[in-house]
Amino acid sequence: MTTPKRRIPSAGPSITEAEIRLVTEAVRYGWYEKRNMHMDQFIKEFSEYTGAKYVLPVVNCTSAIHLALLALGIKPGNEIIVPDVTWAASACPIHYMNATPIFVDIDRQNWCISPESFEKAITTRTKAVIPVDLYGNMPDMDHIREIADDHDIPVIEDAAEALGAKYNGRQAGTLGDIGVYSFNATKLAMAGQGGALVTDNHDLFDKCKQLRHHGMVEYSKKMFWCEDIGYNYQWTNIQAALALAQLRRIEELVAMKRQAFHWYTDRLGAVEDLQFNSEAPNVRNTYWIVNAIMGKRYHTTKEQVIEEFQRNGIDSRPFFYPISSMPAYTRYVKGKNMAKANPVCYDISPRGISFPAAATLTEEEADFVCDVFVHYLKHKK
Ligand SMILES: Cc1ncc(COP(=O)(O)O)c(C=O)c1O
């Protein structure tokens, strides 16, 4: 086992001269009449890449979900269906709206929302569903859309983790009525912080755009004229420059993630009873983060594995906890046995470990991570 030269980070970007050049250009020239030069270019190229008609850059993806719910006219007491295993940011904007998140189960193979569990949770109060493209994978969107359309439920596709993924050849984020992306520093393409909302619906886009900047209306003859109480969810041109440079390298970045997946699975594929990220034939998974669900035979938890990795100079992350299990959200599941309601979430989450996934991960580092992991598992059987 060769000890790596650095502490292995759990996440982080790939920065080249291309990013440095565009950000420098933005800082130097992106002011006055050129204050939106990179933002406008980002919008154009993001629309070309995703195929979405309208693109709205925002300060982060959480605010994009919030704007989507506002534009859909969500009211207090409405129910919004969301998978129980995802990052909390998929659900907290529902709370901002005084609406109620309804946490449903995930599919055992793709780890995204289970269509059956979604359908079972629909009531007359259901006003939206937020399928999440978890860890760069895609849910069974044909089935989700069919159920949503049958019940007239708008779909907000949370593609925060899945820019570059594809479903039947279509880009992740473009399969719902509204799609949202994140460019935070851990993401495949990043800007430090940032987000984007896409839609083909002009009315929804217009509403989101207005609310993004204090409810000001563009078509008004008066400046600083607000027709709504909105938010300050504006992004900056400097961040757009960084995201633009990353977007231009997107296929290279996807290839790096897919390579890392193969480094891990080539080394761990023969280890008994581990389940890795899946990829259905009609999907391109970006493998934003490679995860392994350890079989029960190993008698260990994800927290113990994280500690063992830490002792060896490796930073890793837990597979997301069920949101319904966290103190902040138990208010929404009072009196319910969520482990029974969402058995897959509660079964696999405690046994799921997210391997280091920085874009700068090397094959030697992946090798070391796998050696430490295999050595640890041997003593846990
Ligand atoms: C599934 C999911 N949804 C939403 C978000 C929120 O993104 P942001 O950090 O840009 O607000 C994240 C980010 O971590 C995420 O992973």
mmCIF file of C-alpha atoms and ligand atoms in Angstrom:
data_model
loop_
_atom_site.group_PDB
_atom_site.id
_atom_site.type_symbol
_atom_site.label_atom_id
_atom_site.label_comp_id
_atom_site.label_asym_id
_atom_site.label_seq_id
_atom_site.Cartn_x
_atom_site.Cartn_y
_atom_site.Cartn_z
ATOM 1 C CA MET A 1 0.000 0.000 0.000
ATOM 2 C CA THR A 2 1.641 3.302 -1.036
ATOM 3 C CA THR A 3 0.650 6.198 1.226
ATOM 4 C CA PRO A 4 -0.716 9.096 -0.831
ATOM 5 C CA LYS A 5 1.046 12.478 -0.924
ATOM 6 C CA ARG A 6 -1.932 14.441 0.388
ATOM 7 C CA ARG A 7 -4.950 13.958 2.594
ATOM 8 C CA ILE A 8 -7.495 12.615 0.086
ATOM 9 C CA PRO A 9 -10.354 15.145 -0.150
ATOM 10 C CA SER A 10 -13.971 14.032 -0.328
ATOM 11 C CA ALA A 11 -14.826 16.617 -3.002
ATOM 12 C CA GLY A 12 -13.411 19.512 -4.980
ATOM 13 C CA PRO A 13 -13.167 20.962 -8.479
ATOM 14 C CA SER A 14 -10.863 20.723 -11.457
ATOM 15 C CA ILE A 15 -9.426 24.180 -12.147
ATOM 16 C CA THR A 16 -7.412 24.858 -15.295
ATOM 17 C CA GLU A 17 -6.099 27.939 -17.082
ATOM 18 C CA ALA A 18 -9.502 28.154 -18.826
ATOM 19 C CA GLU A 19 -11.281 28.927 -15.529
ATOM 20 C CA ILE A 20 -8.551 31.337 -14.411
ATOM 21 C CA ARG A 21 -8.684 33.180 -17.760
ATOM 22 C CA LEU A 22 -12.470 33.661 -17.772
ATOM 23 C CA VAL A 23 -12.680 34.687 -14.106
ATOM 24 C CA THR A 24 -9.807 37.145 -14.592
ATOM 25 C CA GLU A 25 -11.583 38.531 -17.645
ATOM 26 C CA ALA A 26 -14.780 38.925 -15.600
ATOM 27 C CA VAL A 27 -12.980 40.744 -12.785
ATOM 28 C CA ARG A 28 -11.098 42.973 -15.205
ATOM 29 C CA TYR A 29 -13.776 43.816 -17.754
ATOM 30 C CA GLY A 30 -17.146 42.517 -16.490
ATOM 31 C CA TRP A 31 -18.475 45.827 -15.248
ATOM 32 C CA TYR A 32 -20.478 48.797 -16.531
ATOM 33 C CA GLU A 33 -21.912 48.008 -19.967
ATOM 34 C CA LYS A 34 -20.220 44.585 -19.828
ATOM 35 C CA ARG A 35 -21.573 43.690 -16.402
ATOM 36 C CA ASN A 36 -23.532 40.720 -17.754
ATOM 37 C CA MET A 37 -21.134 39.580 -20.451
ATOM 38 C CA HIS A 38 -20.338 36.168 -18.952
ATOM 39 C CA MET A 39 -23.819 35.697 -17.513
ATOM 40 C CA ASP A 40 -25.396 36.192 -20.966
ATOM 41 C CA GLN A 41 -22.905 33.838 -22.554
ATOM 42 C CA PHE A 42 -23.516 31.284 -19.799
ATOM 43 C CA ILE A 43 -27.279 31.450 -20.399
ATOM 44 C CA LYS A 44 -26.799 30.946 -24.139
ATOM 45 C CA GLU A 45 -24.403 28.020 -23.810
ATOM 46 C CA PHE A 46 -26.322 26.382 -20.942
ATOM 47 C CA SER A 47 -29.477 26.505 -23.032
ATOM 48 C CA GLU A 48 -27.606 24.992 -25.994
ATOM 49 C CA TYR A 49 -26.114 22.236 -23.832
ATOM 50 C CA THR A 50 -29.280 21.253 -21.996
ATOM 51 C CA GLY A 51 -31.754 22.005 -24.776
ATOM 52 C CA ALA A 52 -33.884 24.014 -22.330
ATOM 53 C CA LYS A 53 -35.682 27.027 -23.793
ATOM 54 C CA TYR A 54 -35.309 29.350 -20.805
ATOM 55 C CA VAL A 55 -32.415 29.479 -18.340
ATOM 56 C CA LEU A 56 -32.452 31.503 -15.142
ATOM 57 C CA PRO A 57 -29.166 31.695 -13.223
ATOM 58 C CA VAL A 58 -29.631 32.097 -9.467
ATOM 59 C CA VAL A 59 -27.515 32.301 -6.346
ATOM 60 C CA ASN A 60 -27.825 28.567 -5.576
ATOM 61 C CA CYS A 61 -30.005 25.570 -6.290
ATOM 62 C CA THR A 62 -31.932 25.824 -3.023
ATOM 63 C CA SER A 63 -33.268 29.216 -4.127
ATOM 64 C CA ALA A 64 -34.072 27.763 -7.557
ATOM 65 C CA ILE A 65 -36.335 25.167 -5.887
ATOM 66 C CA HIS A 66 -37.898 27.922 -3.786
ATOM 67 C CA LEU A 67 -38.607 30.009 -6.920
ATOM 68 C CA ALA A 68 -40.059 26.967 -8.669
ATOM 69 C CA LEU A 69 -42.523 26.393 -5.797
ATOM 70 C CA LEU A 70 -43.440 30.088 -5.724
ATOM 71 C CA ALA A 71 -44.022 30.152 -9.484
ATOM 72 C CA LEU A 72 -46.248 27.074 -9.238
ATOM 73 C CA GLY A 73 -48.377 28.943 -6.697
ATOM 74 C CA ILE A 74 -47.833 26.521 -3.819
ATOM 75 C CA LYS A 75 -49.995 27.443 -0.807
ATOM 76 C CA PRO A 76 -49.630 26.710 2.924
ATOM 77 C CA GLY A 77 -50.818 23.177 3.627
ATOM 78 C CA ASN A 78 -50.209 21.925 0.090
ATOM 79 C CA GLU A 79 -48.307 18.641 -0.039
ATOM 80 C CA ILE A 80 -45.112 18.294 -2.055
ATOM 81 C CA ILE A 81 -43.734 14.807 -2.624
ATOM 82 C CA VAL A 82 -39.979 14.360 -2.330
ATOM 83 C CA PRO A 83 -37.727 11.310 -1.882
ATOM 84 C CA ASP A 84 -36.730 10.640 1.713
ATOM 85 C CA VAL A 85 -33.091 10.099 0.760
ATOM 86 C CA THR A 86 -31.615 13.203 -0.835
ATOM 87 C CA TRP A 87 -29.803 16.237 0.486
ATOM 88 C CA ALA A 88 -32.083 18.326 2.768
ATOM 89 C CA ALA A 89 -31.949 21.207 0.276
ATOM 90 C CA SER A 90 -34.461 19.320 -1.904
ATOM 91 C CA ALA A 91 -36.996 19.626 0.915
ATOM 92 C CA CYS A 92 -36.300 22.793 2.905
ATOM 93 C CA PRO A 93 -37.838 25.170 0.328
ATOM 94 C CA ILE A 94 -41.109 23.274 0.892
ATOM 95 C CA HIS A 95 -40.882 24.366 4.520
ATOM 96 C CA TYR A 96 -40.164 27.980 3.441
ATOM 97 C CA MET A 97 -43.564 27.863 1.679
ATOM 98 C CA ASN A 98 -45.376 26.582 4.786
ATOM 99 C CA ALA A 99 -46.259 23.597 2.655
ATOM 100 C CA THR A 100 -45.808 19.990 3.794
ATOM 101 C CA PRO A 101 -43.056 17.702 2.504
ATOM 102 C CA ILE A 102 -44.229 14.132 2.003
ATOM 103 C CA PHE A 103 -41.223 11.833 2.128
ATOM 104 C CA VAL A 104 -41.417 8.762 -0.093
ATOM 105 C CA ASP A 105 -39.179 5.765 -0.709
ATOM 106 C CA ILE A 106 -36.382 5.339 -3.215
ATOM 107 C CA ASP A 107 -35.763 2.599 -5.723
ATOM 108 C CA ARG A 108 -33.308 -0.066 -4.549
ATOM 109 C CA GLN A 109 -31.361 -0.027 -7.830
ATOM 110 C CA ASN A 110 -31.081 3.621 -8.914
ATOM 111 C CA TRP A 111 -31.511 5.185 -5.418
ATOM 112 C CA CYS A 112 -33.907 7.797 -6.865
ATOM 113 C CA ILE A 113 -37.622 8.278 -6.099
ATOM 114 C CA SER A 114 -39.672 5.091 -6.397
ATOM 115 C CA PRO A 115 -42.597 5.638 -8.809
ATOM 116 C CA GLU A 116 -44.783 3.233 -6.793
ATOM 117 C CA SER A 117 -44.103 5.037 -3.547
ATOM 118 C CA PHE A 118 -44.782 8.397 -5.257
ATOM 119 C CA GLU A 119 -48.116 7.184 -6.602
ATOM 120 C CA LYS A 120 -49.192 5.790 -3.238
ATOM 121 C CA ALA A 121 -48.512 9.135 -1.538
ATOM 122 C CA ILE A 122 -50.730 11.234 -3.828
ATOM 123 C CA THR A 123 -53.708 12.941 -2.174
ATOM 124 C CA THR A 124 -55.984 15.799 -3.170
ATOM 125 C CA ARG A 125 -53.511 18.128 -1.427
ATOM 126 C CA THR A 126 -50.542 17.054 -3.610
ATOM 127 C CA LYS A 127 -49.436 20.041 -5.684
ATOM 128 C CA ALA A 128 -45.966 19.066 -6.914
ATOM 129 C CA VAL A 129 -43.388 16.287 -6.946
ATOM 130 C CA ILE A 130 -39.604 16.789 -6.756
ATOM 131 C CA PRO A 131 -37.795 13.773 -8.221
ATOM 132 C CA VAL A 132 -34.056 13.997 -7.495
ATOM 133 C CA ASP A 133 -31.321 12.772 -9.854
ATOM 134 C CA LEU A 134 -29.323 11.356 -6.962
ATOM 135 C CA TYR A 135 -25.533 11.091 -7.164
ATOM 136 C CA GLY A 136 -25.664 11.714 -10.927
ATOM 137 C CA ASN A 137 -28.208 8.968 -11.685
ATOM 138 C CA MET A 138 -31.742 9.282 -13.081
ATOM 139 C CA PRO A 139 -35.077 8.017 -11.725
ATOM 140 C CA ASP A 140 -37.524 6.174 -13.961
ATOM 141 C CA MET A 141 -38.706 9.487 -15.394
ATOM 142 C CA ASP A 142 -41.128 7.999 -17.962
ATOM 143 C CA HIS A 143 -43.049 6.343 -15.158
ATOM 144 C CA ILE A 144 -42.838 9.425 -12.877
ATOM 145 C CA ARG A 145 -44.120 11.688 -15.668
ATOM 146 C CA GLU A 146 -46.944 9.296 -16.505
ATOM 147 C CA ILE A 147 -48.150 9.261 -12.889
ATOM 148 C CA ALA A 148 -47.684 13.028 -12.516
ATOM 149 C CA ASP A 149 -49.565 13.741 -15.765
ATOM 150 C CA ASP A 150 -52.415 11.391 -14.797
ATOM 151 C CA HIS A 151 -52.895 13.366 -11.573
ATOM 152 C CA ASP A 152 -52.049 16.784 -13.030
ATOM 153 C CA ILE A 153 -49.070 17.220 -10.712
ATOM 154 C CA PRO A 154 -46.232 19.536 -11.822
ATOM 155 C CA VAL A 155 -42.731 18.045 -11.766
ATOM 156 C CA ILE A 156 -39.707 19.948 -10.438
ATOM 157 C CA GLU A 157 -36.664 17.887 -11.433
ATOM 158 C CA ASP A 158 -33.860 18.380 -8.911
ATOM 159 C CA ALA A 159 -30.786 17.858 -11.087
ATOM 160 C CA ALA A 160 -28.457 19.570 -8.596
ATOM 161 C CA GLU A 161 -26.173 16.542 -8.656
ATOM 162 C CA ALA A 162 -26.677 15.424 -12.218
ATOM 163 C CA LEU A 163 -25.616 18.014 -14.776
ATOM 164 C CA GLY A 164 -24.369 15.945 -17.711
ATOM 165 C CA ALA A 165 -26.514 12.884 -16.947
ATOM 166 C CA LYS A 166 -28.897 11.726 -19.672
ATOM 167 C CA TYR A 167 -32.200 9.898 -19.825
ATOM 168 C CA ASN A 168 -33.282 8.544 -23.222
ATOM 169 C CA GLY A 169 -30.728 10.947 -24.708
ATOM 170 C CA ARG A 170 -32.222 13.980 -22.957
ATOM 171 C CA GLN A 171 -30.234 16.056 -20.527
ATOM 172 C CA ALA A 172 -30.931 15.727 -16.807
ATOM 173 C CA GLY A 173 -32.934 18.692 -15.582
ATOM 174 C CA THR A 174 -35.071 18.964 -18.725
ATOM 175 C CA LEU A 175 -37.533 16.160 -17.973
ATOM 176 C CA GLY A 176 -39.831 18.055 -15.621
ATOM 177 C CA ASP A 177 -41.871 21.242 -15.935
ATOM 178 C CA ILE A 178 -39.003 23.006 -14.201
ATOM 179 C CA GLY A 179 -35.451 21.724 -13.662
ATOM 180 C CA VAL A 180 -32.871 22.987 -11.194
ATOM 181 C CA TYR A 181 -29.082 22.642 -10.983
ATOM 182 C CA SER A 182 -26.389 23.460 -8.427
ATOM 183 C CA PHE A 183 -22.913 24.867 -9.037
ATOM 184 C CA ASN A 184 -21.710 24.671 -5.439
ATOM 185 C CA ALA A 185 -18.079 23.749 -4.941
ATOM 186 C CA THR A 186 -18.681 20.011 -4.686
ATOM 187 C CA LYS A 187 -20.558 19.732 -7.946
ATOM 188 C CA LEU A 188 -19.343 18.395 -11.278
ATOM 189 C CA ALA A 189 -19.381 21.899 -12.793
ATOM 190 C CA MET A 190 -19.061 24.536 -10.119
ATOM 191 C CA ALA A 191 -18.843 28.249 -9.423
ATOM 192 C CA GLY A 192 -18.151 28.245 -5.689
ATOM 193 C CA GLN A 193 -21.876 28.836 -5.250
ATOM 194 C CA GLY A 194 -24.532 29.023 -7.916
ATOM 195 C CA GLY A 195 -27.635 27.542 -9.404
ATOM 196 C CA ALA A 196 -29.818 27.560 -12.478
ATOM 197 C CA LEU A 197 -33.476 26.991 -13.144
ATOM 198 C CA VAL A 198 -34.642 25.837 -16.579
ATOM 199 C CA THR A 199 -38.057 25.488 -18.136
ATOM 200 C CA ASP A 200 -39.763 25.553 -21.516
ATOM 201 C CA ASN A 201 -42.751 27.369 -20.004
ATOM 202 C CA HIS A 202 -42.543 31.105 -20.549
ATOM 203 C CA ASP A 203 -45.023 32.057 -17.814
ATOM 204 C CA LEU A 204 -43.193 30.019 -15.176
ATOM 205 C CA PHE A 205 -39.884 31.474 -16.307
ATOM 206 C CA ASP A 206 -41.212 35.031 -16.182
ATOM 207 C CA LYS A 207 -42.576 34.554 -12.681
ATOM 208 C CA CYS A 208 -39.294 33.049 -11.416
ATOM 209 C CA LYS A 209 -37.304 35.838 -13.044
ATOM 210 C CA GLN A 210 -39.440 38.510 -11.396
ATOM 211 C CA LEU A 211 -39.240 36.915 -7.945
ATOM 212 C CA ARG A 212 -35.489 36.382 -8.263
ATOM 213 C CA HIS A 213 -34.943 40.121 -8.001
ATOM 214 C CA HIS A 214 -37.335 41.640 -5.455
ATOM 215 C CA GLY A 215 -40.394 41.253 -7.648
ATOM 216 C CA MET A 216 -39.270 43.933 -10.080
ATOM 217 C CA VAL A 217 -40.919 43.799 -13.485
ATOM 218 C CA GLU A 218 -38.790 44.196 -16.586
ATOM 219 C CA TYR A 219 -41.607 45.412 -18.798
ATOM 220 C CA SER A 220 -42.517 48.303 -16.515
ATOM 221 C CA LYS A 221 -41.625 51.776 -17.712
ATOM 222 C CA LYS A 222 -40.607 52.639 -14.161
ATOM 223 C CA MET A 223 -37.288 51.542 -12.686
ATOM 224 C CA PHE A 224 -37.244 49.785 -9.310
ATOM 225 C CA TRP A 225 -40.968 49.049 -9.626
ATOM 226 C CA CYS A 226 -42.053 45.997 -7.655
ATOM 227 C CA GLU A 227 -45.263 44.126 -8.418
ATOM 228 C CA ASP A 228 -44.535 41.368 -5.947
ATOM 229 C CA ILE A 229 -42.497 40.858 -2.812
ATOM 230 C CA GLY A 230 -39.551 38.912 -4.134
ATOM 231 C CA TYR A 231 -36.081 37.805 -3.070
ATOM 232 C CA ASN A 232 -32.507 38.681 -3.828
ATOM 233 C CA TYR A 233 -31.481 35.456 -5.512
ATOM 234 C CA GLN A 234 -29.234 37.096 -8.117
ATOM 235 C CA TRP A 235 -26.001 35.459 -9.182
ATOM 236 C CA THR A 236 -22.869 37.394 -10.118
ATOM 237 C CA ASN A 237 -21.105 37.735 -13.444
ATOM 238 C CA ILE A 238 -17.852 36.522 -11.854
ATOM 239 C CA GLN A 239 -19.487 33.261 -10.753
ATOM 240 C CA ALA A 240 -21.094 32.909 -14.178
ATOM 241 C CA ALA A 241 -17.622 33.237 -15.752
ATOM 242 C CA LEU A 242 -16.341 30.368 -13.606
ATOM 243 C CA ALA A 243 -19.377 28.201 -14.389
ATOM 244 C CA LEU A 244 -19.043 29.030 -18.092
ATOM 245 C CA ALA A 245 -15.458 27.782 -18.165
ATOM 246 C CA GLN A 246 -16.573 24.581 -16.438
ATOM 247 C CA LEU A 247 -19.538 24.167 -18.774
ATOM 248 C CA ARG A 248 -17.186 24.313 -21.766
ATOM 249 C CA ARG A 249 -15.295 21.372 -20.196
ATOM 250 C CA ILE A 250 -18.423 19.476 -19.171
ATOM 251 C CA GLU A 251 -17.825 16.325 -21.235
ATOM 252 C CA GLU A 252 -14.240 16.159 -19.943
ATOM 253 C CA LEU A 253 -15.537 16.527 -16.359
ATOM 254 C CA VAL A 254 -18.140 13.791 -16.876
ATOM 255 C CA ALA A 255 -15.414 11.542 -18.304
ATOM 256 C CA MET A 256 -13.273 12.146 -15.182
ATOM 257 C CA LYS A 257 -16.151 11.070 -12.909
ATOM 258 C CA ARG A 258 -16.881 8.008 -14.995
ATOM 259 C CA GLN A 259 -13.202 7.095 -14.916
ATOM 260 C CA ALA A 260 -13.189 7.343 -11.103
ATOM 261 C CA PHE A 261 -16.218 5.014 -10.997
ATOM 262 C CA HIS A 262 -14.247 2.428 -12.972
ATOM 263 C CA TRP A 263 -11.170 2.814 -10.774
ATOM 264 C CA TYR A 264 -13.313 1.986 -7.730
ATOM 265 C CA THR A 265 -15.418 -0.759 -9.239
ATOM 266 C CA ASP A 266 -12.504 -2.470 -11.030
ATOM 267 C CA ARG A 267 -10.819 -2.843 -7.646
ATOM 268 C CA LEU A 268 -13.909 -3.582 -5.537
ATOM 269 C CA GLY A 269 -16.067 -5.415 -8.064
ATOM 270 C CA ALA A 270 -14.957 -8.827 -6.818
ATOM 271 C CA VAL A 271 -15.618 -8.022 -3.144
ATOM 272 C CA GLU A 272 -18.717 -9.894 -1.994
ATOM 273 C CA ASP A 273 -21.931 -8.123 -1.163
ATOM 274 C CA LEU A 274 -21.247 -4.524 -2.173
ATOM 275 C CA GLN A 275 -23.738 -2.576 -4.261
ATOM 276 C CA PHE A 276 -22.491 0.352 -6.382
ATOM 277 C CA ASN A 277 -24.244 3.119 -8.339
ATOM 278 C CA SER A 278 -26.265 1.561 -11.160
ATOM 279 C CA GLU A 279 -26.800 2.668 -14.747
ATOM 280 C CA ALA A 280 -29.929 1.655 -16.655
ATOM 281 C CA PRO A 281 -29.509 1.082 -20.432
ATOM 282 C CA ASN A 282 -31.402 4.326 -21.266
ATOM 283 C CA VAL A 283 -29.354 6.417 -18.803
ATOM 284 C CA ARG A 284 -25.962 8.051 -18.736
ATOM 285 C CA ASN A 285 -24.997 8.242 -15.062
ATOM 286 C CA THR A 286 -22.313 10.875 -14.369
ATOM 287 C CA TYR A 287 -21.366 9.013 -11.163
ATOM 288 C CA TRP A 288 -21.031 12.400 -9.444
ATOM 289 C CA ILE A 289 -20.171 10.459 -6.280
ATOM 290 C CA VAL A 290 -19.368 6.740 -6.210
ATOM 291 C CA ASN A 291 -21.131 4.948 -3.352
ATOM 292 C CA ALA A 292 -21.010 1.434 -1.989
ATOM 293 C CA ILE A 293 -23.833 -0.088 0.028
ATOM 294 C CA MET A 294 -22.231 -2.699 2.272
ATOM 295 C CA GLY A 295 -24.051 -5.982 2.788
ATOM 296 C CA LYS A 296 -25.356 -6.751 6.269
ATOM 297 C CA ARG A 297 -22.737 -9.482 6.665
ATOM 298 C CA TYR A 298 -20.147 -6.773 7.336
ATOM 299 C CA HIS A 299 -21.605 -5.718 10.700
ATOM 300 C CA THR A 300 -20.477 -2.123 10.358
ATOM 301 C CA THR A 301 -21.974 1.296 9.783
ATOM 302 C CA LYS A 302 -21.113 4.123 7.420
ATOM 303 C CA GLU A 303 -19.982 6.245 10.394
ATOM 304 C CA GLN A 304 -17.441 3.575 11.404
ATOM 305 C CA VAL A 305 -16.095 3.401 7.859
ATOM 306 C CA ILE A 306 -15.759 7.207 7.735
ATOM 307 C CA GLU A 307 -13.745 7.053 10.988
ATOM 308 C CA GLU A 308 -11.488 4.341 9.611
ATOM 309 C CA PHE A 309 -10.935 6.383 6.439
ATOM 310 C CA GLN A 310 -10.133 9.439 8.574
ATOM 311 C CA ARG A 311 -7.507 7.494 10.509
ATOM 312 C CA ASN A 312 -5.894 6.772 7.147
ATOM 313 C CA GLY A 313 -5.951 10.349 5.827
ATOM 314 C CA ILE A 314 -9.054 9.914 3.675
ATOM 315 C CA ASP A 315 -12.098 12.207 3.771
ATOM 316 C CA SER A 316 -15.371 10.546 2.804
ATOM 317 C CA ARG A 317 -19.096 11.182 3.270
ATOM 318 C CA PRO A 318 -22.085 9.196 4.497
ATOM 319 C CA PHE A 319 -24.790 8.129 2.059
ATOM 320 C CA PHE A 320 -27.520 10.702 2.769
ATOM 321 C CA TYR A 321 -29.573 10.122 5.906
ATOM 322 C CA PRO A 322 -33.342 9.801 5.404
ATOM 323 C CA ILE A 323 -34.577 13.378 5.793
ATOM 324 C CA SER A 324 -37.488 12.133 7.885
ATOM 325 C CA SER A 325 -35.002 10.778 10.444
ATOM 326 C CA MET A 326 -33.384 14.149 11.134
ATOM 327 C CA PRO A 327 -34.541 16.292 14.077
ATOM 328 C CA ALA A 328 -35.350 19.294 11.872
ATOM 329 C CA TYR A 329 -37.889 17.310 9.865
ATOM 330 C CA THR A 330 -39.504 14.928 12.354
ATOM 331 C CA ARG A 331 -42.295 17.508 12.810
ATOM 332 C CA TYR A 332 -43.557 16.417 9.376
ATOM 333 C CA VAL A 333 -43.742 12.714 10.186
ATOM 334 C CA LYS A 334 -45.206 12.698 13.695
ATOM 335 C CA GLY A 335 -46.926 9.443 14.524
ATOM 336 C CA LYS A 336 -45.639 7.715 11.387
ATOM 337 C CA ASN A 337 -43.261 4.767 11.301
ATOM 338 C CA MET A 338 -41.005 6.028 8.519
ATOM 339 C CA ALA A 339 -38.762 2.950 8.508
ATOM 340 C CA LYS A 340 -41.900 0.987 7.611
ATOM 341 C CA ALA A 341 -43.162 3.614 5.166
ATOM 342 C CA ASN A 342 -39.806 3.975 3.349
ATOM 343 C CA PRO A 343 -38.072 0.615 3.910
ATOM 344 C CA VAL A 344 -35.428 0.999 1.190
ATOM 345 C CA CYS A 345 -34.247 4.392 2.495
ATOM 346 C CA TYR A 346 -33.973 3.126 6.056
ATOM 347 C CA ASP A 347 -32.402 -0.165 5.030
ATOM 348 C CA ILE A 348 -29.596 1.067 2.781
ATOM 349 C CA SER A 349 -28.725 4.501 4.162
ATOM 350 C CA PRO A 350 -26.955 3.219 7.327
ATOM 351 C CA ARG A 351 -24.794 0.922 5.191
ATOM 352 C CA GLY A 352 -23.913 3.421 2.428
ATOM 353 C CA ILE A 353 -20.527 5.059 2.099
ATOM 354 C CA SER A 354 -19.625 7.800 -0.406
ATOM 355 C CA PHE A 355 -16.043 7.441 -1.602
ATOM 356 C CA PRO A 356 -13.769 10.429 -2.174
ATOM 357 C CA ALA A 357 -14.939 12.136 -5.339
ATOM 358 C CA ALA A 358 -12.781 15.200 -5.962
ATOM 359 C CA ALA A 359 -12.249 15.897 -9.645
ATOM 360 C CA THR A 360 -8.513 15.758 -8.910
ATOM 361 C CA LEU A 361 -8.645 12.187 -7.522
ATOM 362 C CA THR A 362 -5.830 10.075 -8.964
ATOM 363 C CA GLU A 363 -5.803 6.379 -9.729
ATOM 364 C CA GLU A 364 -3.174 5.851 -7.006
ATOM 365 C CA GLU A 365 -5.467 7.551 -4.477
ATOM 366 C CA ALA A 366 -8.452 5.422 -5.525
ATOM 367 C CA ASP A 367 -6.190 2.405 -5.170
ATOM 368 C CA PHE A 368 -5.273 3.419 -1.628
ATOM 369 C CA VAL A 369 -8.924 4.072 -0.670
ATOM 370 C CA CYS A 370 -9.882 0.618 -1.958
ATOM 371 C CA ASP A 371 -7.010 -1.058 -0.100
ATOM 372 C CA VAL A 372 -8.023 0.594 3.187
ATOM 373 C CA PHE A 373 -11.677 -0.305 2.577
ATOM 374 C CA VAL A 374 -11.011 -3.967 1.690
ATOM 375 C CA HIS A 375 -8.679 -4.366 4.658
ATOM 376 C CA TYR A 376 -11.340 -2.892 6.953
ATOM 377 C CA LEU A 377 -14.155 -5.071 5.569
ATOM 378 C CA LYS A 378 -12.080 -8.252 6.002
ATOM 379 C CA HIS A 379 -12.162 -7.740 9.737
ATOM 380 C CA LYS A 380 -15.887 -6.983 9.836
ATOM 381 C CA LYS A 381 -17.337 -10.146 8.311
HETATM 382 C C1 LIG B 1 -29.990 17.005 -4.428
HETATM 383 C C2 LIG B 1 -29.636 18.428 -4.103
HETATM 384 N N1 LIG B 1 -30.604 19.360 -4.176
HETATM 385 C C3 LIG B 1 -30.351 20.652 -3.929
HETATM 386 C C4 LIG B 1 -29.095 21.079 -3.553
HETATM 387 C C5 LIG B 1 -28.884 22.507 -3.225
HETATM 388 O O1 LIG B 1 -27.869 23.099 -3.984
HETATM 389 P P1 LIG B 1 -27.169 24.435 -3.494
HETATM 390 O O2 LIG B 1 -26.079 24.059 -2.572
HETATM 391 O O3 LIG B 1 -26.648 25.028 -4.787
HETATM 392 O O4 LIG B 1 -28.205 25.297 -2.866
HETATM 393 C C6 LIG B 1 -28.056 20.151 -3.470
HETATM 394 C C7 LIG B 1 -26.724 20.596 -3.090
HETATM 395 O O5 LIG B 1 -25.934 20.128 -2.394
HETATM 396 C C8 LIG B 1 -28.330 18.783 -3.737
HETATM 397 O O6 LIG B 1 -27.371 17.853 -3.641
#
